[in-house]
Amino acid sequence: MFWCEADPYDLADLAAATAFVLAAEPEARLDLVLLDAHPEVANFWGLNQLSLSQLADCFVTRAAISPAERESLARAWEALRSGALACRDLGQQSLALPFLADALTRLGEEAIHQDGLGLTERRIVAATAIPMSARDLHLAIQREEHRPWLGDTMVFAMIDELALRLDAPIVVASPGAVRSGGEALVEAA
C-alpha cells in the first residue's frame, strides 16, 4: 500500500519503491492512494493536513496499481536513474498514472542550464535580490511551484551549496541556512 501526494518528490519515491517491490515480488498486488486535493482542505499540499477521519476516508478510495501504471512507473524509474533530461523527455509522453508526466517534466527542469543552475537554483538566486531569511526564501520559491514539493531542509542545503561555489551567486550569513534552521540571512552576492 502506497500513499502519495501528486508532487514530483512523492511520485519519484513511488517509482523507486515500486521498482524495489516488484523486483523482489513481480506479482505483488500494490494499492495506491494518490491525492492532489481534498474537498475539505483549502490549498491542499500534503497528507499531513488531513485528520485521522479524512485519512480513513481516503483509504476507501485506494485502488490497485494497474499493469499500465506499473509500466509507467518502471519507465519513470529508469528516467530518474538516467537524469533530469531523461525525466523531461519522458514527461512529454502519455503515461498511465495521473500526475506522473507533470512530475517528470518538473524534475526535468532541474537539468543544469548554460548558467550552471537548475530551475530551483535559478529561483533561489533570483529571489535573493531582496535579502531574506532562508526560511522566507524557501516559502518564496515554493509559491512559484504548481505543486510544492521541496521541504525546507532540502532548499536550505541548496542555498548553502550555492553559497559555497567558487563564483557564488548568493551569500549566506554564518552559520549557514541548514545549521541556522532557516534563520540565516540570504542575499545576492
Short mmCIF file of N, CA and C in Angstrom, two decimals:
data_model
loop_
_atom_site.label_atom_id
_atom_site.label_comp_id
_atom_site.label_asym_id
_atom_site.label_seq_id
_atom_site.Cartn_x
_atom_site.Cartn_y
_atom_site.Cartn_z
N MET A 1 0.84 -1.18 0.00
CA MET A 1 0.00 0.00 0.00
C MET A 1 0.88 1.23 0.00
N PHE A 2 0.67 2.11 -0.96
CA PHE A 2 1.40 3.36 -1.07
C PHE A 2 0.44 4.54 -0.89
N TRP A 3 0.89 5.55 -0.17
CA TRP A 3 0.17 6.81 -0.03
C TRP A 3 1.06 7.87 -0.65
N CYS A 4 0.53 8.63 -1.61
CA CYS A 4 1.35 9.65 -2.28
C CYS A 4 0.55 10.91 -2.52
N GLU A 5 1.28 11.99 -2.51
CA GLU A 5 0.74 13.25 -2.99
C GLU A 5 1.14 13.34 -4.46
N ALA A 6 0.57 14.27 -5.19
CA ALA A 6 0.78 14.37 -6.63
C ALA A 6 2.01 15.18 -7.00
N ASP A 7 2.92 15.38 -6.05
CA ASP A 7 4.09 16.22 -6.32
C ASP A 7 5.26 15.38 -6.86
N PRO A 8 6.25 16.04 -7.46
CA PRO A 8 7.39 15.33 -8.05
C PRO A 8 8.16 14.46 -7.06
N TYR A 9 8.33 14.92 -5.84
CA TYR A 9 9.10 14.17 -4.85
C TYR A 9 8.41 12.85 -4.52
N ASP A 10 7.11 12.89 -4.22
CA ASP A 10 6.39 11.67 -3.86
C ASP A 10 6.30 10.71 -5.04
N LEU A 11 6.08 11.23 -6.24
CA LEU A 11 5.96 10.33 -7.39
C LEU A 11 7.31 9.71 -7.75
N ALA A 12 8.40 10.42 -7.53
CA ALA A 12 9.72 9.81 -7.72
C ALA A 12 9.94 8.70 -6.70
N ASP A 13 9.54 8.94 -5.46
CA ASP A 13 9.62 7.90 -4.43
C ASP A 13 8.75 6.70 -4.78
N LEU A 14 7.56 6.96 -5.30
CA LEU A 14 6.67 5.87 -5.69
C LEU A 14 7.30 5.02 -6.79
N ALA A 15 7.92 5.66 -7.78
CA ALA A 15 8.58 4.91 -8.86
C ALA A 15 9.70 4.04 -8.30
N ALA A 16 10.50 4.58 -7.39
CA ALA A 16 11.61 3.82 -6.79
C ALA A 16 11.09 2.67 -5.94
N ALA A 17 10.10 2.94 -5.11
CA ALA A 17 9.57 1.90 -4.22
C ALA A 17 8.89 0.79 -5.01
N THR A 18 8.17 1.16 -6.04
CA THR A 18 7.50 0.17 -6.88
C THR A 18 8.54 -0.73 -7.56
N ALA A 19 9.59 -0.13 -8.08
CA ALA A 19 10.65 -0.92 -8.73
C ALA A 19 11.27 -1.89 -7.74
N PHE A 20 11.52 -1.44 -6.52
CA PHE A 20 12.12 -2.29 -5.49
C PHE A 20 11.21 -3.46 -5.13
N VAL A 21 9.93 -3.17 -4.89
CA VAL A 21 8.99 -4.22 -4.50
C VAL A 21 8.80 -5.22 -5.64
N LEU A 22 8.63 -4.73 -6.85
CA LEU A 22 8.37 -5.63 -7.98
C LEU A 22 9.60 -6.44 -8.37
N ALA A 23 10.78 -5.94 -8.08
CA ALA A 23 11.99 -6.73 -8.32
C ALA A 23 12.02 -7.94 -7.39
N ALA A 24 11.53 -7.76 -6.17
CA ALA A 24 11.51 -8.86 -5.20
C ALA A 24 10.31 -9.77 -5.39
N GLU A 25 9.17 -9.20 -5.76
CA GLU A 25 7.95 -9.99 -5.92
C GLU A 25 7.15 -9.44 -7.10
N PRO A 26 7.48 -9.89 -8.33
CA PRO A 26 6.87 -9.32 -9.55
C PRO A 26 5.35 -9.36 -9.61
N GLU A 27 4.72 -10.28 -8.94
CA GLU A 27 3.26 -10.40 -9.00
C GLU A 27 2.57 -9.75 -7.80
N ALA A 28 3.29 -9.01 -7.01
CA ALA A 28 2.70 -8.39 -5.81
C ALA A 28 1.55 -7.45 -6.19
N ARG A 29 0.49 -7.50 -5.37
CA ARG A 29 -0.59 -6.53 -5.55
C ARG A 29 -0.15 -5.25 -4.83
N LEU A 30 -0.19 -4.16 -5.56
CA LEU A 30 0.18 -2.86 -4.99
C LEU A 30 -1.02 -1.94 -5.07
N ASP A 31 -1.44 -1.44 -3.92
CA ASP A 31 -2.54 -0.49 -3.86
C ASP A 31 -1.99 0.92 -3.68
N LEU A 32 -2.75 1.89 -4.14
CA LEU A 32 -2.29 3.27 -4.11
C LEU A 32 -3.43 4.20 -3.73
N VAL A 33 -3.09 5.16 -2.85
CA VAL A 33 -3.93 6.34 -2.62
C VAL A 33 -3.08 7.51 -3.13
N LEU A 34 -3.56 8.19 -4.16
CA LEU A 34 -2.84 9.30 -4.78
C LEU A 34 -3.71 10.54 -4.72
N LEU A 35 -3.26 11.55 -3.98
CA LEU A 35 -4.06 12.76 -3.76
C LEU A 35 -3.38 14.00 -4.31
N ASP A 36 -4.18 14.81 -4.98
CA ASP A 36 -3.70 16.15 -5.34
C ASP A 36 -4.62 17.22 -4.75
N ALA A 37 -5.68 16.77 -4.10
CA ALA A 37 -6.63 17.69 -3.48
C ALA A 37 -7.47 16.92 -2.46
N HIS A 38 -8.12 17.66 -1.59
CA HIS A 38 -9.08 17.07 -0.67
C HIS A 38 -10.23 18.06 -0.54
N PRO A 39 -11.47 17.60 -0.67
CA PRO A 39 -12.61 18.53 -0.67
C PRO A 39 -12.77 19.34 0.61
N GLU A 40 -12.22 18.87 1.71
CA GLU A 40 -12.39 19.57 2.98
C GLU A 40 -11.18 20.42 3.36
N VAL A 41 -10.16 20.47 2.49
CA VAL A 41 -8.94 21.21 2.81
C VAL A 41 -8.63 22.20 1.69
N ALA A 42 -8.78 23.48 2.03
CA ALA A 42 -8.40 24.52 1.06
C ALA A 42 -6.89 24.53 0.92
N ASN A 43 -6.40 24.76 -0.28
CA ASN A 43 -4.96 24.80 -0.53
C ASN A 43 -4.26 23.53 -0.08
N PHE A 44 -4.80 22.40 -0.46
CA PHE A 44 -4.20 21.12 -0.11
C PHE A 44 -2.81 21.00 -0.71
N TRP A 45 -1.84 20.61 0.11
CA TRP A 45 -0.49 20.34 -0.38
C TRP A 45 0.12 19.11 0.27
N GLY A 46 -0.54 18.50 1.24
CA GLY A 46 0.08 17.34 1.85
C GLY A 46 -0.83 16.53 2.74
N LEU A 47 -0.51 15.26 2.82
CA LEU A 47 -1.29 14.33 3.65
C LEU A 47 -1.31 14.75 5.11
N ASN A 48 -0.26 15.43 5.55
CA ASN A 48 -0.20 15.82 6.95
C ASN A 48 -1.24 16.89 7.31
N GLN A 49 -1.94 17.42 6.33
CA GLN A 49 -3.01 18.37 6.60
C GLN A 49 -4.32 17.67 6.97
N LEU A 50 -4.38 16.36 6.75
CA LEU A 50 -5.63 15.63 6.93
C LEU A 50 -5.77 15.09 8.35
N SER A 51 -7.00 15.09 8.82
CA SER A 51 -7.31 14.49 10.11
C SER A 51 -7.32 12.97 9.95
N LEU A 52 -7.38 12.27 11.07
CA LEU A 52 -7.44 10.80 11.00
C LEU A 52 -8.69 10.33 10.25
N SER A 53 -9.80 10.97 10.47
CA SER A 53 -11.03 10.54 9.76
C SER A 53 -10.93 10.84 8.26
N GLN A 54 -10.30 11.95 7.89
CA GLN A 54 -10.11 12.26 6.48
C GLN A 54 -9.17 11.25 5.82
N LEU A 55 -8.12 10.86 6.55
CA LEU A 55 -7.22 9.82 6.03
C LEU A 55 -7.96 8.50 5.85
N ALA A 56 -8.78 8.16 6.82
CA ALA A 56 -9.55 6.91 6.73
C ALA A 56 -10.47 6.93 5.52
N ASP A 57 -11.08 8.08 5.23
CA ASP A 57 -11.94 8.20 4.05
C ASP A 57 -11.13 8.00 2.76
N CYS A 58 -9.91 8.49 2.75
CA CYS A 58 -9.05 8.33 1.56
C CYS A 58 -8.67 6.87 1.36
N PHE A 59 -8.50 6.14 2.45
CA PHE A 59 -8.13 4.73 2.36
C PHE A 59 -9.17 3.94 1.56
N VAL A 60 -10.41 4.33 1.69
CA VAL A 60 -11.50 3.65 0.98
C VAL A 60 -11.33 3.81 -0.53
N THR A 61 -10.70 4.89 -0.96
CA THR A 61 -10.54 5.15 -2.40
C THR A 61 -9.33 4.46 -3.00
N ARG A 62 -8.59 3.71 -2.20
CA ARG A 62 -7.38 3.06 -2.73
C ARG A 62 -7.75 2.16 -3.91
N ALA A 63 -6.80 2.01 -4.81
CA ALA A 63 -7.02 1.15 -5.98
C ALA A 63 -5.72 0.43 -6.30
N ALA A 64 -5.86 -0.74 -6.89
CA ALA A 64 -4.68 -1.49 -7.30
C ALA A 64 -3.97 -0.74 -8.42
N ILE A 65 -2.65 -0.74 -8.38
CA ILE A 65 -1.86 -0.16 -9.45
C ILE A 65 -1.97 -1.11 -10.65
N SER A 66 -2.49 -0.61 -11.75
CA SER A 66 -2.75 -1.44 -12.93
C SER A 66 -1.44 -1.81 -13.63
N PRO A 67 -1.49 -2.81 -14.51
CA PRO A 67 -0.29 -3.15 -15.30
C PRO A 67 0.24 -1.95 -16.10
N ALA A 68 -0.63 -1.14 -16.67
CA ALA A 68 -0.18 0.03 -17.43
C ALA A 68 0.49 1.05 -16.50
N GLU A 69 -0.05 1.22 -15.30
CA GLU A 69 0.56 2.14 -14.34
C GLU A 69 1.90 1.59 -13.86
N ARG A 70 1.99 0.28 -13.68
CA ARG A 70 3.29 -0.33 -13.31
C ARG A 70 4.33 -0.05 -14.37
N GLU A 71 3.91 -0.18 -15.64
CA GLU A 71 4.84 0.08 -16.75
C GLU A 71 5.27 1.55 -16.75
N SER A 72 4.34 2.45 -16.53
CA SER A 72 4.68 3.87 -16.46
C SER A 72 5.66 4.15 -15.32
N LEU A 73 5.43 3.53 -14.18
CA LEU A 73 6.33 3.73 -13.04
C LEU A 73 7.71 3.13 -13.31
N ALA A 74 7.75 1.99 -14.00
CA ALA A 74 9.05 1.40 -14.36
C ALA A 74 9.81 2.32 -15.31
N ARG A 75 9.11 2.89 -16.29
CA ARG A 75 9.75 3.83 -17.21
C ARG A 75 10.22 5.08 -16.46
N ALA A 76 9.40 5.52 -15.50
CA ALA A 76 9.78 6.70 -14.71
C ALA A 76 11.03 6.41 -13.89
N TRP A 77 11.11 5.22 -13.30
CA TRP A 77 12.28 4.86 -12.51
C TRP A 77 13.53 4.86 -13.38
N GLU A 78 13.44 4.31 -14.58
CA GLU A 78 14.59 4.33 -15.49
C GLU A 78 15.00 5.76 -15.83
N ALA A 79 14.02 6.62 -16.08
CA ALA A 79 14.31 8.01 -16.38
C ALA A 79 14.97 8.70 -15.18
N LEU A 80 14.44 8.45 -13.99
CA LEU A 80 15.02 9.05 -12.79
C LEU A 80 16.46 8.61 -12.59
N ARG A 81 16.75 7.38 -12.89
CA ARG A 81 18.12 6.87 -12.76
C ARG A 81 19.03 7.43 -13.84
N SER A 82 18.45 7.88 -14.95
CA SER A 82 19.24 8.40 -16.06
C SER A 82 19.49 9.90 -15.97
N GLY A 83 18.67 10.62 -15.22
CA GLY A 83 18.92 12.04 -15.03
C GLY A 83 17.77 12.93 -15.46
N ALA A 84 17.96 14.22 -15.21
CA ALA A 84 16.90 15.21 -15.42
C ALA A 84 16.43 15.28 -16.86
N LEU A 85 17.34 15.16 -17.82
CA LEU A 85 16.92 15.26 -19.21
C LEU A 85 16.04 14.08 -19.62
N ALA A 86 16.35 12.90 -19.12
CA ALA A 86 15.51 11.73 -19.41
C ALA A 86 14.14 11.91 -18.77
N CYS A 87 14.08 12.51 -17.59
CA CYS A 87 12.79 12.79 -16.94
C CYS A 87 11.99 13.76 -17.79
N ARG A 88 12.64 14.81 -18.25
CA ARG A 88 11.95 15.81 -19.08
C ARG A 88 11.38 15.16 -20.33
N ASP A 89 12.18 14.33 -20.99
CA ASP A 89 11.73 13.69 -22.23
C ASP A 89 10.56 12.74 -21.97
N LEU A 90 10.63 11.94 -20.92
CA LEU A 90 9.53 11.02 -20.61
C LEU A 90 8.29 11.78 -20.19
N GLY A 91 8.47 12.91 -19.51
CA GLY A 91 7.34 13.72 -19.08
C GLY A 91 6.53 14.27 -20.24
N GLN A 92 7.10 14.30 -21.43
CA GLN A 92 6.40 14.79 -22.61
C GLN A 92 5.53 13.70 -23.24
N GLN A 93 5.63 12.48 -22.72
CA GLN A 93 4.86 11.36 -23.25
C GLN A 93 3.61 11.12 -22.40
N SER A 94 2.69 10.37 -22.95
CA SER A 94 1.48 10.00 -22.23
C SER A 94 1.81 8.84 -21.29
N LEU A 95 1.51 9.01 -20.03
CA LEU A 95 1.78 7.97 -19.03
C LEU A 95 0.48 7.61 -18.32
N ALA A 96 0.34 6.35 -17.95
CA ALA A 96 -0.92 5.84 -17.41
C ALA A 96 -1.26 6.39 -16.03
N LEU A 97 -0.28 6.75 -15.24
CA LEU A 97 -0.54 7.19 -13.87
C LEU A 97 -0.78 8.70 -13.83
N PRO A 98 -1.89 9.13 -13.23
CA PRO A 98 -2.16 10.57 -13.16
C PRO A 98 -1.01 11.32 -12.49
N PHE A 99 -0.71 12.48 -12.99
CA PHE A 99 0.27 13.42 -12.43
C PHE A 99 1.72 13.01 -12.67
N LEU A 100 1.98 11.80 -13.15
CA LEU A 100 3.37 11.34 -13.32
C LEU A 100 4.10 12.13 -14.40
N ALA A 101 3.46 12.37 -15.53
CA ALA A 101 4.12 13.13 -16.60
C ALA A 101 4.47 14.53 -16.13
N ASP A 102 3.55 15.19 -15.43
CA ASP A 102 3.83 16.54 -14.89
C ASP A 102 5.00 16.50 -13.91
N ALA A 103 5.03 15.48 -13.06
CA ALA A 103 6.11 15.37 -12.08
C ALA A 103 7.45 15.19 -12.77
N LEU A 104 7.49 14.33 -13.78
CA LEU A 104 8.75 14.10 -14.50
C LEU A 104 9.19 15.34 -15.26
N THR A 105 8.24 16.04 -15.85
CA THR A 105 8.57 17.28 -16.55
C THR A 105 9.19 18.27 -15.58
N ARG A 106 8.60 18.40 -14.39
CA ARG A 106 9.14 19.34 -13.39
C ARG A 106 10.52 18.91 -12.93
N LEU A 107 10.71 17.62 -12.70
CA LEU A 107 12.05 17.14 -12.32
C LEU A 107 13.05 17.39 -13.44
N GLY A 108 12.59 17.29 -14.67
CA GLY A 108 13.46 17.57 -15.82
C GLY A 108 13.92 19.01 -15.88
N GLU A 109 13.14 19.90 -15.30
CA GLU A 109 13.53 21.31 -15.26
C GLU A 109 14.71 21.56 -14.33
N GLU A 110 15.09 20.56 -13.57
CA GLU A 110 16.26 20.69 -12.70
C GLU A 110 17.56 20.41 -13.46
N ALA A 111 17.45 20.08 -14.75
CA ALA A 111 18.66 19.89 -15.56
C ALA A 111 19.47 21.18 -15.52
N ILE A 112 20.76 21.02 -15.49
CA ILE A 112 21.65 22.19 -15.44
C ILE A 112 21.61 22.92 -16.78
N HIS A 113 21.40 24.22 -16.73
CA HIS A 113 21.36 25.05 -17.92
C HIS A 113 22.73 25.68 -18.17
N GLN A 114 22.80 26.51 -19.18
CA GLN A 114 24.07 27.15 -19.54
C GLN A 114 24.64 27.98 -18.40
N ASP A 115 23.79 28.48 -17.54
CA ASP A 115 24.27 29.27 -16.41
C ASP A 115 24.78 28.40 -15.26
N GLY A 116 24.72 27.06 -15.44
CA GLY A 116 25.20 26.14 -14.42
C GLY A 116 24.20 25.86 -13.31
N LEU A 117 22.96 26.30 -13.49
CA LEU A 117 21.94 26.16 -12.45
C LEU A 117 20.71 25.41 -12.96
N GLY A 118 20.08 24.67 -12.06
CA GLY A 118 18.77 24.08 -12.34
C GLY A 118 17.69 25.10 -12.00
N LEU A 119 16.44 24.78 -12.29
CA LEU A 119 15.35 25.74 -12.08
C LEU A 119 15.24 26.21 -10.64
N THR A 120 15.29 25.31 -9.68
CA THR A 120 15.16 25.73 -8.28
C THR A 120 16.32 26.65 -7.90
N GLU A 121 17.52 26.33 -8.33
CA GLU A 121 18.67 27.19 -8.03
C GLU A 121 18.50 28.57 -8.66
N ARG A 122 18.00 28.63 -9.90
CA ARG A 122 17.77 29.93 -10.54
C ARG A 122 16.73 30.73 -9.76
N ARG A 123 15.71 30.04 -9.27
CA ARG A 123 14.68 30.74 -8.48
C ARG A 123 15.25 31.26 -7.17
N ILE A 124 16.12 30.48 -6.55
CA ILE A 124 16.77 30.92 -5.31
C ILE A 124 17.57 32.19 -5.57
N VAL A 125 18.40 32.15 -6.61
CA VAL A 125 19.26 33.30 -6.92
C VAL A 125 18.40 34.52 -7.24
N ALA A 126 17.36 34.36 -8.05
CA ALA A 126 16.51 35.49 -8.41
C ALA A 126 15.83 36.10 -7.18
N ALA A 127 15.38 35.25 -6.27
CA ALA A 127 14.66 35.74 -5.09
C ALA A 127 15.56 36.51 -4.13
N THR A 128 16.88 36.26 -4.19
CA THR A 128 17.78 36.94 -3.25
C THR A 128 18.08 38.38 -3.64
N ALA A 129 17.43 38.88 -4.67
CA ALA A 129 17.56 40.30 -4.98
C ALA A 129 17.08 41.12 -3.79
N ILE A 130 16.20 40.54 -3.01
CA ILE A 130 15.74 41.13 -1.75
C ILE A 130 16.27 40.23 -0.64
N PRO A 131 17.20 40.71 0.20
CA PRO A 131 17.71 39.86 1.29
C PRO A 131 16.57 39.37 2.18
N MET A 132 16.64 38.09 2.54
CA MET A 132 15.62 37.49 3.40
C MET A 132 16.20 36.29 4.10
N SER A 133 15.48 35.79 5.08
CA SER A 133 15.93 34.60 5.79
C SER A 133 15.78 33.40 4.85
N ALA A 134 16.54 32.36 5.13
CA ALA A 134 16.44 31.13 4.34
C ALA A 134 15.02 30.58 4.41
N ARG A 135 14.39 30.69 5.56
CA ARG A 135 13.01 30.20 5.71
C ARG A 135 12.07 30.95 4.77
N ASP A 136 12.18 32.28 4.74
CA ASP A 136 11.33 33.07 3.85
C ASP A 136 11.65 32.80 2.39
N LEU A 137 12.91 32.56 2.10
CA LEU A 137 13.32 32.22 0.74
C LEU A 137 12.70 30.90 0.31
N HIS A 138 12.71 29.92 1.20
CA HIS A 138 12.05 28.64 0.91
C HIS A 138 10.59 28.85 0.57
N LEU A 139 9.89 29.62 1.38
CA LEU A 139 8.46 29.88 1.14
C LEU A 139 8.25 30.62 -0.17
N ALA A 140 9.14 31.54 -0.49
CA ALA A 140 9.01 32.31 -1.74
C ALA A 140 9.14 31.41 -2.96
N ILE A 141 10.10 30.51 -2.95
CA ILE A 141 10.25 29.66 -4.14
C ILE A 141 9.18 28.58 -4.19
N GLN A 142 8.67 28.16 -3.04
CA GLN A 142 7.58 27.18 -3.04
C GLN A 142 6.31 27.77 -3.66
N ARG A 143 6.10 29.06 -3.46
CA ARG A 143 4.91 29.71 -4.04
C ARG A 143 4.96 29.71 -5.57
N GLU A 144 6.14 29.56 -6.14
CA GLU A 144 6.28 29.52 -7.60
C GLU A 144 5.99 28.14 -8.18
N GLU A 145 5.87 27.14 -7.34
CA GLU A 145 5.64 25.77 -7.81
C GLU A 145 4.15 25.50 -8.02
N HIS A 146 3.84 24.78 -9.08
CA HIS A 146 2.47 24.34 -9.30
C HIS A 146 2.05 23.39 -8.17
N ARG A 147 2.93 22.46 -7.82
CA ARG A 147 2.73 21.55 -6.69
C ARG A 147 3.98 21.63 -5.82
N PRO A 148 3.94 22.38 -4.72
CA PRO A 148 5.12 22.47 -3.86
C PRO A 148 5.62 21.08 -3.49
N TRP A 149 6.96 20.91 -3.51
CA TRP A 149 7.50 19.57 -3.31
C TRP A 149 8.81 19.53 -2.56
N LEU A 150 9.50 20.62 -2.44
CA LEU A 150 10.79 20.60 -1.75
C LEU A 150 10.62 21.06 -0.31
N GLY A 151 11.05 20.22 0.62
CA GLY A 151 11.00 20.59 2.02
C GLY A 151 12.04 21.66 2.35
N ASP A 152 11.88 22.29 3.50
CA ASP A 152 12.78 23.38 3.86
C ASP A 152 14.23 22.93 3.97
N THR A 153 14.49 21.78 4.56
CA THR A 153 15.87 21.34 4.72
C THR A 153 16.54 21.10 3.36
N MET A 154 15.78 20.59 2.40
CA MET A 154 16.34 20.39 1.06
C MET A 154 16.70 21.73 0.42
N VAL A 155 15.83 22.70 0.56
CA VAL A 155 16.10 24.02 -0.01
C VAL A 155 17.26 24.69 0.74
N PHE A 156 17.29 24.56 2.07
CA PHE A 156 18.40 25.14 2.83
C PHE A 156 19.73 24.57 2.35
N ALA A 157 19.77 23.27 2.08
CA ALA A 157 21.00 22.65 1.59
C ALA A 157 21.39 23.22 0.22
N MET A 158 20.41 23.45 -0.64
CA MET A 158 20.70 24.05 -1.95
C MET A 158 21.25 25.46 -1.78
N ILE A 159 20.66 26.20 -0.85
CA ILE A 159 21.13 27.56 -0.58
C ILE A 159 22.60 27.51 -0.14
N ASP A 160 22.91 26.63 0.81
CA ASP A 160 24.29 26.53 1.30
C ASP A 160 25.24 26.11 0.18
N GLU A 161 24.82 25.17 -0.67
CA GLU A 161 25.67 24.74 -1.78
C GLU A 161 25.94 25.89 -2.75
N LEU A 162 24.93 26.68 -3.06
CA LEU A 162 25.12 27.82 -3.95
C LEU A 162 26.11 28.82 -3.35
N ALA A 163 26.01 29.03 -2.04
CA ALA A 163 26.88 30.00 -1.36
C ALA A 163 28.33 29.51 -1.29
N LEU A 164 28.55 28.21 -1.41
CA LEU A 164 29.91 27.66 -1.32
C LEU A 164 30.62 27.56 -2.67
N ARG A 165 29.95 27.86 -3.76
CA ARG A 165 30.58 27.78 -5.08
C ARG A 165 31.70 28.81 -5.19
N LEU A 166 32.66 28.51 -6.03
CA LEU A 166 33.77 29.45 -6.23
C LEU A 166 33.28 30.81 -6.68
N ASP A 167 32.35 30.83 -7.61
CA ASP A 167 31.77 32.08 -8.08
C ASP A 167 30.34 32.15 -7.56
N ALA A 168 30.21 32.15 -6.24
CA ALA A 168 28.91 32.04 -5.57
C ALA A 168 27.97 33.17 -5.99
N PRO A 169 26.75 32.82 -6.43
CA PRO A 169 25.79 33.86 -6.80
C PRO A 169 25.03 34.45 -5.60
N ILE A 170 25.17 33.81 -4.43
CA ILE A 170 24.49 34.30 -3.23
C ILE A 170 25.45 34.23 -2.04
N VAL A 171 25.06 34.93 -0.99
CA VAL A 171 25.82 34.93 0.26
C VAL A 171 24.86 34.52 1.37
N VAL A 172 25.33 33.62 2.24
CA VAL A 172 24.53 33.19 3.39
C VAL A 172 25.29 33.57 4.64
N ALA A 173 24.61 34.31 5.52
CA ALA A 173 25.24 34.70 6.78
C ALA A 173 25.55 33.46 7.59
N SER A 174 26.66 33.46 8.26
CA SER A 174 27.06 32.34 9.11
C SER A 174 26.02 32.17 10.21
N PRO A 175 25.68 30.99 10.59
CA PRO A 175 26.27 29.69 10.34
C PRO A 175 25.69 28.93 9.14
N GLY A 176 25.03 29.60 8.22
CA GLY A 176 24.50 28.93 7.05
C GLY A 176 23.03 28.59 7.22
N ALA A 177 22.39 28.32 6.08
CA ALA A 177 20.95 28.09 6.08
C ALA A 177 20.56 26.84 6.85
N VAL A 178 21.27 25.74 6.61
CA VAL A 178 20.91 24.48 7.26
C VAL A 178 21.13 24.57 8.76
N ARG A 179 22.33 24.95 9.16
CA ARG A 179 22.66 24.97 10.60
C ARG A 179 21.85 26.00 11.37
N SER A 180 21.40 27.06 10.71
CA SER A 180 20.64 28.09 11.42
C SER A 180 19.17 27.72 11.55
N GLY A 181 18.75 26.62 10.92
CA GLY A 181 17.33 26.26 10.95
C GLY A 181 16.48 27.20 10.12
N GLY A 182 17.12 27.87 9.18
CA GLY A 182 16.38 28.77 8.29
C GLY A 182 16.44 30.22 8.70
N GLU A 183 17.12 30.53 9.80
CA GLU A 183 17.18 31.91 10.28
C GLU A 183 18.26 32.74 9.58
N ALA A 184 19.22 32.09 8.91
CA ALA A 184 20.33 32.80 8.28
C ALA A 184 19.83 33.74 7.19
N LEU A 185 20.43 34.91 7.11
CA LEU A 185 20.10 35.87 6.07
C LEU A 185 20.74 35.42 4.76
N VAL A 186 19.99 35.49 3.68
CA VAL A 186 20.48 35.13 2.36
C VAL A 186 20.30 36.34 1.45
N GLU A 187 21.36 36.65 0.69
CA GLU A 187 21.27 37.78 -0.23
C GLU A 187 22.13 37.54 -1.45
N ALA A 188 21.90 38.32 -2.47
CA ALA A 188 22.67 38.21 -3.71
C ALA A 188 24.14 38.55 -3.42
N ALA A 189 25.03 37.90 -4.15
CA ALA A 189 26.47 38.15 -3.96
C ALA A 189 26.86 39.48 -4.58
#
